[in-house]
Amino acid sequence: MKYLLISIVALLVACGGSGSETPNIENTATIITSSTPPPPPPPPPPEKFDVTIEKRHGDYFKPVIITVEADNPWQYQAQAGHVTETDTGLEITSDGQLGVHTITIKDQEFEYEFIESPVCEHVTSGYDKFDCLGYPVGGNASSMIYYGEDDTQIVTIEVGVARTATYCNTDCEDGTPIPADNPNRISAVEGIQRLNEFNQKNNVYIRFELTEMVWLASWYDLFTFGPPAFLTEMSDVVYGWGGAGTVGGQALMPRSIYPGMRTPSPVGRNGPGLGTFAHEIGHAMGLGHGVWGIPDWQYGVTDLLQQGGSLFPQFGHGWDGTSPQGACGPQGSVMSYGSGTLWTNSLNSCEELGFNSGNWGDAAGSRLQSDEAYHLNRVRYSYSLIHNEHSNIEYSMEVNDEEDPILIND
């Protein structure tokens, strides 16, 4: 019994007994903490790339217009036409390939179309012919390109110049280009620039551009003047600076103007610029001399014969007269034999040009009597296609009625 009691006591001591301290499991537990990860960044905004075909149809002069809005650089490839990059996208003018074409912009395809340029159609009434606005036109005149009365686009007309080799010292073979530092060429370039400034002042929307200037063996007059073929093929008109017979200048006044026609080749004793050059180029574009001192002249009442215009006989010619019957005060126009200080223009003001009032009050021209500027603006598009620098397509046009141009000796 003694031994059993001792054993029980020993067991209680070994197990902690009732008086031992029990560990606090709750207080000694391990505490684990964690943090929430930040949300992922938002996805980048989609790349901006928007293409809008603002104007689907185009021709030689009025382009297809495409707007491109993009965040990053982009590339394009057009099936046809001449592409110009603009601040807002692209413009495409025709190269003569009519119809629907595609352009690829950043791997996306878009369609555009080249069409024929609009024309002002002529109609026949009895023995007379009129254009789409009711103005009388010459009997053989072709309908010409026309975009409306508000159109002020400047059109380039390419001019070649042949200078008589009489003034050449070295390298004078026919067709040899005249160097840029030659005084004759410098004079021609400066003269054409003065004429362009004169056109701008008179609201004639034509810019003349020199294609090439060459030496050519001396000629006597218009009929012995034969510019080299390469010069006529690259120009809308070729001017012979040299012989003009017994007069100051000569030109053939066309009865019709149309793309691909034979290149006009007026001649004159004076170089490019105002005066003879502008006057003879005017003849080559269908303008006549016009009226002197007949303030009440009317088309169909007094026949101007060869002094009238060959395309627009009502107003396609010059005007002159003593003050106040001149175009502006005593001033004569380019095509008259007067002062040649302006192109008549019914939309211009004599006062704004710096002149006194003339035959039509403050107006510097009249569609009933003389409006050289309007004539030039009406023919400029078709004339610029005599040599069609826009097209890579070779073509020819046949006209049933021969031109039968009118010889003008000045």
Short mmCIF file of C-alpha atoms in Angstrom, two decimals:
data_model
loop_
_atom_site.label_atom_id
_atom_site.label_comp_id
_atom_site.label_asym_id
_atom_site.label_seq_id
_atom_site.Cartn_x
_atom_site.Cartn_y
_atom_site.Cartn_z
CA MET A 1 0.00 0.00 0.00
CA LYS A 2 2.89 2.30 0.85
CA TYR A 3 4.48 1.61 -2.49
CA LEU A 4 1.23 2.25 -4.43
CA LEU A 5 0.78 5.70 -2.88
CA ILE A 6 4.29 6.75 -3.71
CA SER A 7 3.69 5.70 -7.35
CA ILE A 8 0.50 7.76 -7.67
CA VAL A 9 2.24 10.87 -6.31
CA ALA A 10 5.11 10.42 -8.70
CA LEU A 11 2.71 10.10 -11.63
CA LEU A 12 0.92 13.32 -10.66
CA VAL A 13 4.20 15.20 -10.46
CA ALA A 14 5.29 13.87 -13.82
CA CYS A 15 1.98 14.95 -15.43
CA GLY A 16 2.04 18.40 -13.86
CA GLY A 17 -0.43 17.57 -11.19
CA SER A 18 -3.27 19.72 -10.19
CA GLY A 19 -0.97 22.49 -9.00
CA SER A 20 1.08 22.80 -12.19
CA GLU A 21 0.76 25.72 -14.62
CA THR A 22 -1.03 24.91 -17.92
CA PRO A 23 0.43 26.67 -21.05
CA ASN A 24 -1.85 29.29 -22.67
CA ILE A 25 -2.15 27.97 -26.20
CA GLU A 26 -4.23 30.92 -27.35
CA ASN A 27 -1.61 33.52 -26.41
CA THR A 28 1.25 31.74 -28.08
CA ALA A 29 -0.43 31.20 -31.50
CA THR A 30 1.48 32.57 -34.62
CA ILE A 31 -0.28 35.63 -36.27
CA ILE A 32 0.05 35.80 -40.11
CA THR A 33 -0.70 39.12 -41.87
CA SER A 34 -0.99 39.84 -45.66
CA SER A 35 -1.33 43.04 -47.90
CA THR A 36 -3.71 43.42 -50.94
CA PRO A 37 -1.72 43.77 -54.28
CA PRO A 38 -2.26 47.03 -56.28
CA PRO A 39 -4.69 46.86 -59.20
CA PRO A 40 -3.09 46.43 -62.65
CA PRO A 41 -2.60 49.66 -64.70
CA PRO A 42 -5.39 50.52 -67.15
CA PRO A 43 -4.83 49.39 -70.77
CA PRO A 44 -3.47 52.07 -73.13
CA PRO A 45 -6.10 53.89 -75.21
CA PRO A 46 -6.62 52.42 -78.67
CA GLU A 47 -4.39 53.92 -81.39
CA LYS A 48 -6.21 56.64 -83.30
CA PHE A 49 -6.46 55.95 -87.02
CA ASP A 50 -9.41 57.40 -88.92
CA VAL A 51 -9.62 57.80 -92.71
CA THR A 52 -12.36 59.84 -94.38
CA ILE A 53 -12.87 60.14 -98.14
CA GLU A 54 -13.95 63.78 -98.21
CA LYS A 55 -14.18 63.93 -102.00
CA ARG A 56 -14.28 60.66 -103.93
CA HIS A 57 -14.07 62.01 -107.49
CA GLY A 58 -11.15 63.86 -109.05
CA ASP A 59 -9.71 64.90 -112.41
CA TYR A 60 -6.57 66.62 -113.72
CA PHE A 61 -7.23 69.83 -111.79
CA LYS A 62 -9.61 69.05 -108.92
CA PRO A 63 -8.24 66.34 -106.62
CA VAL A 64 -9.68 63.46 -104.66
CA ILE A 65 -9.45 64.57 -101.01
CA ILE A 66 -8.71 62.13 -98.19
CA THR A 67 -8.45 63.10 -94.52
CA VAL A 68 -6.25 60.95 -92.26
CA GLU A 69 -6.23 61.31 -88.46
CA ALA A 70 -3.61 59.13 -86.80
CA ASP A 71 -1.44 59.10 -83.67
CA ASN A 72 1.47 57.35 -85.37
CA PRO A 73 3.15 57.56 -88.78
CA TRP A 74 1.41 55.74 -91.62
CA GLN A 75 2.21 54.71 -95.16
CA TYR A 76 0.13 54.58 -98.32
CA GLN A 77 0.20 53.17 -101.83
CA ALA A 78 -2.09 54.50 -104.57
CA GLN A 79 -3.06 52.48 -107.61
CA ALA A 80 -3.20 55.51 -109.95
CA GLY A 81 -2.81 59.27 -110.02
CA HIS A 82 -0.50 61.90 -108.58
CA VAL A 83 -0.53 61.95 -104.77
CA THR A 84 0.23 65.07 -102.74
CA GLU A 85 0.64 64.90 -98.97
CA THR A 86 -1.19 67.70 -97.13
CA ASP A 87 -1.47 68.83 -93.51
CA THR A 88 -4.70 66.87 -93.17
CA GLY A 89 -4.06 63.83 -95.35
CA LEU A 90 -3.77 63.26 -99.09
CA GLU A 91 -4.90 64.76 -102.39
CA ILE A 92 -4.85 62.74 -105.62
CA THR A 93 -5.14 64.21 -109.12
CA SER A 94 -5.71 62.20 -112.27
CA ASP A 95 -2.98 60.74 -114.45
CA GLY A 96 -5.47 60.03 -117.23
CA GLN A 97 -6.60 56.59 -116.01
CA LEU A 98 -10.33 57.04 -115.71
CA GLY A 99 -12.41 54.83 -113.44
CA VAL A 100 -12.34 53.46 -109.88
CA HIS A 101 -9.00 52.85 -108.18
CA THR A 102 -7.84 51.84 -104.71
CA ILE A 103 -5.42 53.33 -102.23
CA THR A 104 -3.99 51.33 -99.33
CA ILE A 105 -3.41 53.31 -96.15
CA LYS A 106 -1.90 51.34 -93.26
CA ASP A 107 -3.12 48.02 -94.64
CA GLN A 108 -6.67 49.30 -95.22
CA GLU A 109 -8.07 49.76 -98.74
CA PHE A 110 -10.20 52.70 -99.86
CA GLU A 111 -11.71 53.53 -103.26
CA TYR A 112 -11.56 56.74 -105.31
CA GLU A 113 -12.48 57.58 -108.89
CA PHE A 114 -11.06 59.67 -111.75
CA ILE A 115 -13.60 61.29 -114.08
CA GLU A 116 -13.57 63.57 -117.11
CA SER A 117 -13.33 67.29 -116.39
CA PRO A 118 -16.67 69.10 -116.79
CA VAL A 119 -17.15 71.29 -119.85
CA CYS A 120 -19.41 74.18 -120.75
CA GLU A 121 -21.34 72.59 -123.61
CA HIS A 122 -22.06 74.56 -126.76
CA VAL A 123 -25.47 74.64 -128.38
CA THR A 124 -26.41 75.70 -131.90
CA SER A 125 -29.34 77.98 -132.62
CA GLY A 126 -29.88 78.59 -136.28
CA TYR A 127 -26.57 79.73 -137.71
CA ASP A 128 -25.21 80.80 -134.33
CA LYS A 129 -23.50 78.88 -131.56
CA PHE A 130 -23.64 79.70 -127.84
CA ASP A 131 -21.93 78.32 -124.76
CA CYS A 132 -23.72 77.00 -121.67
CA LEU A 133 -24.07 80.53 -120.29
CA GLY A 134 -25.52 81.97 -123.47
CA TYR A 135 -22.40 83.78 -124.70
CA PRO A 136 -21.83 83.65 -128.48
CA VAL A 137 -18.85 81.48 -129.49
CA GLY A 138 -16.93 81.00 -132.70
CA GLY A 139 -18.40 78.55 -135.16
CA ASN A 140 -15.60 75.96 -134.82
CA ALA A 141 -14.98 76.42 -131.11
CA SER A 142 -14.93 73.25 -129.02
CA SER A 143 -16.61 73.07 -125.62
CA MET A 144 -13.97 73.87 -122.99
CA ILE A 145 -13.34 72.79 -119.41
CA TYR A 146 -15.42 74.82 -116.98
CA TYR A 147 -15.90 74.63 -113.19
CA GLY A 148 -18.26 77.56 -112.67
CA GLU A 149 -18.15 81.32 -112.35
CA ASP A 150 -16.67 81.31 -108.85
CA ASP A 151 -13.64 79.20 -109.78
CA THR A 152 -10.37 81.08 -109.14
CA GLN A 153 -7.84 78.24 -109.30
CA ILE A 154 -4.54 79.32 -110.84
CA VAL A 155 -3.60 77.15 -113.81
CA THR A 156 -0.07 76.69 -115.13
CA ILE A 157 0.52 77.23 -118.84
CA GLU A 158 3.90 75.98 -120.02
CA VAL A 159 5.86 78.28 -122.34
CA GLY A 160 8.85 77.29 -124.42
CA VAL A 161 11.07 80.01 -125.87
CA ALA A 162 13.35 79.86 -128.92
CA ARG A 163 15.86 82.70 -129.22
CA THR A 164 17.42 83.60 -132.54
CA ALA A 165 21.03 82.40 -132.62
CA THR A 166 22.11 85.79 -133.93
CA TYR A 167 22.79 86.66 -130.29
CA CYS A 168 24.69 83.46 -129.51
CA ASN A 169 28.49 83.28 -129.19
CA THR A 170 29.20 79.63 -128.33
CA ASP A 171 27.26 76.33 -128.48
CA CYS A 172 24.74 77.77 -130.90
CA GLU A 173 23.43 74.62 -132.58
CA ASP A 174 19.66 74.44 -133.08
CA GLY A 175 17.88 73.26 -129.95
CA THR A 176 20.81 73.87 -127.59
CA PRO A 177 19.48 74.95 -124.18
CA ILE A 178 20.51 78.43 -123.14
CA PRO A 179 22.37 78.39 -119.79
CA ALA A 180 20.70 79.84 -116.70
CA ASP A 181 23.32 82.59 -116.36
CA ASN A 182 22.94 83.80 -119.95
CA PRO A 183 21.53 87.36 -120.08
CA ASN A 184 18.90 86.32 -122.63
CA ARG A 185 17.56 83.59 -120.36
CA ILE A 186 17.69 85.80 -117.27
CA SER A 187 15.68 88.42 -119.18
CA ALA A 188 13.11 85.81 -120.24
CA VAL A 189 12.67 84.43 -116.72
CA GLU A 190 12.28 87.90 -115.23
CA GLY A 191 9.86 88.94 -117.99
CA ILE A 192 7.61 85.92 -117.42
CA GLN A 193 7.61 86.68 -113.70
CA ARG A 194 6.50 90.26 -114.39
CA LEU A 195 3.68 88.98 -116.56
CA ASN A 196 2.59 86.59 -113.80
CA GLU A 197 2.48 89.48 -111.34
CA PHE A 198 0.49 91.51 -113.85
CA ASN A 199 -1.96 88.60 -114.23
CA GLN A 200 -2.38 88.40 -110.47
CA LYS A 201 -3.12 92.12 -110.24
CA ASN A 202 -5.75 91.84 -112.98
CA ASN A 203 -7.35 88.62 -111.64
CA VAL A 204 -6.24 86.49 -114.56
CA TYR A 205 -5.83 83.04 -113.03
CA ILE A 206 -2.91 81.93 -115.17
CA ARG A 207 0.70 81.34 -114.22
CA PHE A 208 3.11 81.06 -117.13
CA GLU A 209 6.05 78.74 -116.57
CA LEU A 210 9.18 78.46 -118.72
CA THR A 211 9.75 74.87 -119.83
CA GLU A 212 12.98 75.44 -121.77
CA MET A 213 14.76 78.13 -123.76
CA VAL A 214 16.90 77.17 -126.73
CA TRP A 215 18.95 78.69 -129.52
CA LEU A 216 17.55 78.44 -133.03
CA ALA A 217 18.89 79.51 -136.41
CA SER A 218 17.48 82.87 -137.45
CA TRP A 219 14.04 82.92 -139.08
CA TYR A 220 12.31 85.66 -141.01
CA ASP A 221 8.69 85.44 -139.86
CA LEU A 222 6.00 83.23 -138.36
CA PHE A 223 5.94 80.93 -141.39
CA THR A 224 9.69 80.25 -141.36
CA PHE A 225 9.81 79.76 -137.59
CA GLY A 226 10.22 76.08 -136.79
CA PRO A 227 10.93 75.33 -133.13
CA PRO A 228 12.43 71.92 -132.34
CA ALA A 229 9.95 69.11 -131.82
CA PHE A 230 11.02 68.39 -128.25
CA LEU A 231 10.20 71.99 -127.28
CA THR A 232 6.70 71.90 -128.77
CA GLU A 233 6.05 68.50 -127.19
CA MET A 234 6.82 69.78 -123.68
CA SER A 235 5.03 73.14 -123.96
CA ASP A 236 1.51 74.52 -124.34
CA VAL A 237 2.83 77.40 -126.46
CA VAL A 238 6.25 78.19 -127.95
CA TYR A 239 7.35 81.80 -128.44
CA GLY A 240 9.91 82.75 -131.09
CA TRP A 241 12.01 85.64 -129.83
CA GLY A 242 13.43 87.05 -133.05
CA GLY A 243 12.12 87.59 -136.57
CA ALA A 244 8.53 88.71 -137.14
CA GLY A 245 8.58 89.78 -140.78
CA THR A 246 8.11 93.50 -141.21
CA VAL A 247 6.01 93.90 -138.02
CA GLY A 248 6.61 93.67 -134.30
CA GLY A 249 4.87 90.34 -133.76
CA GLN A 250 2.81 87.65 -135.46
CA ALA A 251 0.45 84.95 -134.27
CA LEU A 252 -2.21 82.56 -135.52
CA MET A 253 -5.45 83.08 -133.62
CA PRO A 254 -7.13 79.67 -133.08
CA ARG A 255 -10.82 79.13 -133.80
CA SER A 256 -10.89 76.29 -131.29
CA ILE A 257 -8.89 75.20 -128.22
CA TYR A 258 -8.78 71.58 -127.13
CA PRO A 259 -6.38 69.14 -125.42
CA GLY A 260 -3.60 67.83 -127.64
CA MET A 261 -4.05 70.41 -130.39
CA ARG A 262 -1.07 71.62 -132.39
CA THR A 263 1.18 73.77 -130.21
CA PRO A 264 0.72 77.48 -131.04
CA SER A 265 3.96 79.26 -131.94
CA PRO A 266 3.69 83.06 -132.06
CA VAL A 267 6.75 85.21 -132.74
CA GLY A 268 7.87 88.67 -131.71
CA ARG A 269 10.85 90.98 -131.81
CA ASN A 270 10.73 91.63 -128.04
CA GLY A 271 11.44 89.14 -125.30
CA PRO A 272 9.04 87.59 -122.77
CA GLY A 273 7.20 89.97 -120.47
CA LEU A 274 4.61 92.68 -120.89
CA GLY A 275 4.08 94.30 -124.27
CA THR A 276 4.68 92.21 -127.39
CA PHE A 277 5.01 88.85 -125.62
CA ALA A 278 1.76 89.20 -123.63
CA HIS A 279 0.00 90.56 -126.73
CA GLU A 280 1.06 87.70 -129.03
CA ILE A 281 0.35 85.05 -126.39
CA GLY A 282 -3.10 86.64 -126.08
CA HIS A 283 -3.64 86.18 -129.83
CA ALA A 284 -2.46 82.57 -129.55
CA MET A 285 -5.16 82.08 -126.90
CA GLY A 286 -7.92 83.51 -129.13
CA LEU A 287 -7.98 87.20 -128.18
CA GLY A 288 -8.40 89.88 -130.85
CA HIS A 289 -7.35 93.53 -130.95
CA GLY A 290 -10.81 94.89 -130.36
CA VAL A 291 -12.33 98.33 -130.45
CA TRP A 292 -10.78 101.80 -130.77
CA GLY A 293 -12.85 104.89 -130.13
CA ILE A 294 -16.29 103.30 -130.63
CA PRO A 295 -17.77 103.56 -127.12
CA ASP A 296 -21.19 102.28 -128.18
CA TRP A 297 -19.88 99.26 -130.13
CA GLN A 298 -22.20 96.24 -130.02
CA TYR A 299 -21.62 92.67 -131.06
CA GLY A 300 -23.68 91.86 -134.13
CA VAL A 301 -24.03 95.49 -135.16
CA THR A 302 -20.48 96.45 -136.13
CA ASP A 303 -18.31 93.61 -137.43
CA LEU A 304 -14.75 93.75 -136.05
CA LEU A 305 -13.55 91.29 -138.71
CA GLN A 306 -10.05 90.12 -137.72
CA GLN A 307 -9.92 92.62 -134.86
CA GLY A 308 -12.45 90.59 -132.88
CA GLY A 309 -11.84 87.50 -130.78
CA SER A 310 -12.01 84.12 -132.51
CA LEU A 311 -13.60 82.25 -129.58
CA PHE A 312 -15.78 84.76 -127.71
CA PRO A 313 -16.59 87.45 -130.31
CA GLN A 314 -18.73 89.49 -127.94
CA PHE A 315 -15.97 90.28 -125.43
CA GLY A 316 -12.82 88.33 -126.33
CA HIS A 317 -10.76 91.31 -127.50
CA GLY A 318 -9.10 94.52 -126.33
CA TRP A 319 -10.38 98.06 -125.86
CA ASP A 320 -9.01 101.56 -126.30
CA GLY A 321 -10.21 105.14 -126.63
CA THR A 322 -9.59 108.65 -125.45
CA SER A 323 -10.63 109.57 -121.93
CA PRO A 324 -13.20 108.72 -120.68
CA GLN A 325 -13.86 106.16 -123.41
CA GLY A 326 -10.84 103.99 -122.72
CA ALA A 327 -10.94 100.89 -120.57
CA CYS A 328 -10.15 103.06 -117.52
CA GLY A 329 -9.90 106.75 -118.33
CA PRO A 330 -7.54 106.95 -121.34
CA GLN A 331 -5.96 103.57 -120.63
CA GLY A 332 -5.93 100.90 -123.32
CA SER A 333 -5.79 97.16 -122.70
CA VAL A 334 -3.09 94.62 -123.53
CA MET A 335 -4.69 93.51 -126.79
CA SER A 336 -5.31 97.05 -128.06
CA TYR A 337 -2.62 99.24 -129.57
CA GLY A 338 -3.04 101.63 -126.67
CA SER A 339 -1.11 101.83 -123.42
CA GLY A 340 -1.55 98.13 -122.60
CA THR A 341 -1.73 98.85 -118.89
CA LEU A 342 -4.41 96.30 -117.96
CA TRP A 343 -6.40 93.27 -119.01
CA THR A 344 -10.02 94.40 -119.30
CA ASN A 345 -12.05 92.72 -116.57
CA SER A 346 -15.70 93.46 -115.81
CA LEU A 347 -15.18 92.37 -112.19
CA ASN A 348 -12.30 94.75 -111.52
CA SER A 349 -12.44 98.36 -110.35
CA CYS A 350 -10.62 101.11 -112.23
CA GLU A 351 -10.14 102.96 -108.97
CA GLU A 352 -8.59 99.94 -107.26
CA LEU A 353 -6.23 99.54 -110.22
CA GLY A 354 -5.18 103.16 -109.79
CA PHE A 355 -6.99 104.60 -112.82
CA ASN A 356 -9.85 106.97 -113.53
CA SER A 357 -13.28 105.74 -114.57
CA GLY A 358 -13.60 104.68 -118.18
CA ASN A 359 -16.17 103.60 -120.72
CA TRP A 360 -18.02 101.41 -118.19
CA GLY A 361 -17.73 103.70 -115.19
CA ASP A 362 -15.61 102.18 -112.44
CA ALA A 363 -15.79 98.69 -114.01
CA ALA A 364 -12.62 97.83 -115.92
CA GLY A 365 -14.44 95.80 -118.57
CA SER A 366 -17.78 94.63 -119.94
CA ARG A 367 -19.06 91.22 -121.02
CA LEU A 368 -20.93 93.06 -123.78
CA GLN A 369 -17.87 94.82 -125.19
CA SER A 370 -14.45 93.77 -123.81
CA ASP A 371 -13.44 91.35 -121.08
CA GLU A 372 -10.01 89.92 -121.87
CA ALA A 373 -9.55 88.48 -118.38
CA TYR A 374 -12.80 86.53 -118.50
CA HIS A 375 -11.84 85.14 -121.91
CA LEU A 376 -8.43 84.02 -120.64
CA ASN A 377 -9.93 82.48 -117.53
CA ARG A 378 -12.51 80.59 -119.58
CA VAL A 379 -9.90 79.00 -121.88
CA ARG A 380 -7.09 78.40 -119.36
CA TYR A 381 -7.87 74.81 -118.39
CA SER A 382 -8.25 73.43 -121.91
CA TYR A 383 -5.25 75.45 -123.13
CA SER A 384 -3.05 73.99 -120.39
CA LEU A 385 -3.77 70.51 -121.77
CA ILE A 386 -2.26 71.23 -125.18
CA HIS A 387 0.70 69.55 -123.56
CA ASN A 388 -0.80 67.35 -120.88
CA GLU A 389 1.87 67.09 -118.21
CA HIS A 390 -0.60 65.27 -115.93
CA SER A 391 -1.08 62.16 -118.08
CA ASN A 392 1.21 59.23 -118.78
CA ILE A 393 -1.16 58.03 -121.49
CA GLU A 394 -0.44 58.85 -125.10
CA TYR A 395 -3.52 59.94 -126.98
CA SER A 396 -4.63 61.97 -129.95
CA MET A 397 -7.80 63.83 -130.77
CA GLU A 398 -9.32 64.28 -134.17
CA VAL A 399 -11.46 67.30 -134.90
CA ASN A 400 -13.76 67.18 -137.89
CA ASP A 401 -13.56 70.92 -138.53
CA GLU A 402 -10.04 72.07 -139.29
CA GLU A 403 -8.83 74.87 -137.01
CA ASP A 404 -8.35 77.34 -139.88
CA PRO A 405 -6.53 79.82 -137.61
CA ILE A 406 -6.57 83.54 -138.29
CA LEU A 407 -3.25 85.26 -139.10
CA ILE A 408 -2.58 88.36 -137.03
CA ASN A 409 0.24 90.74 -137.95
CA ASP A 410 1.14 93.30 -135.30
#
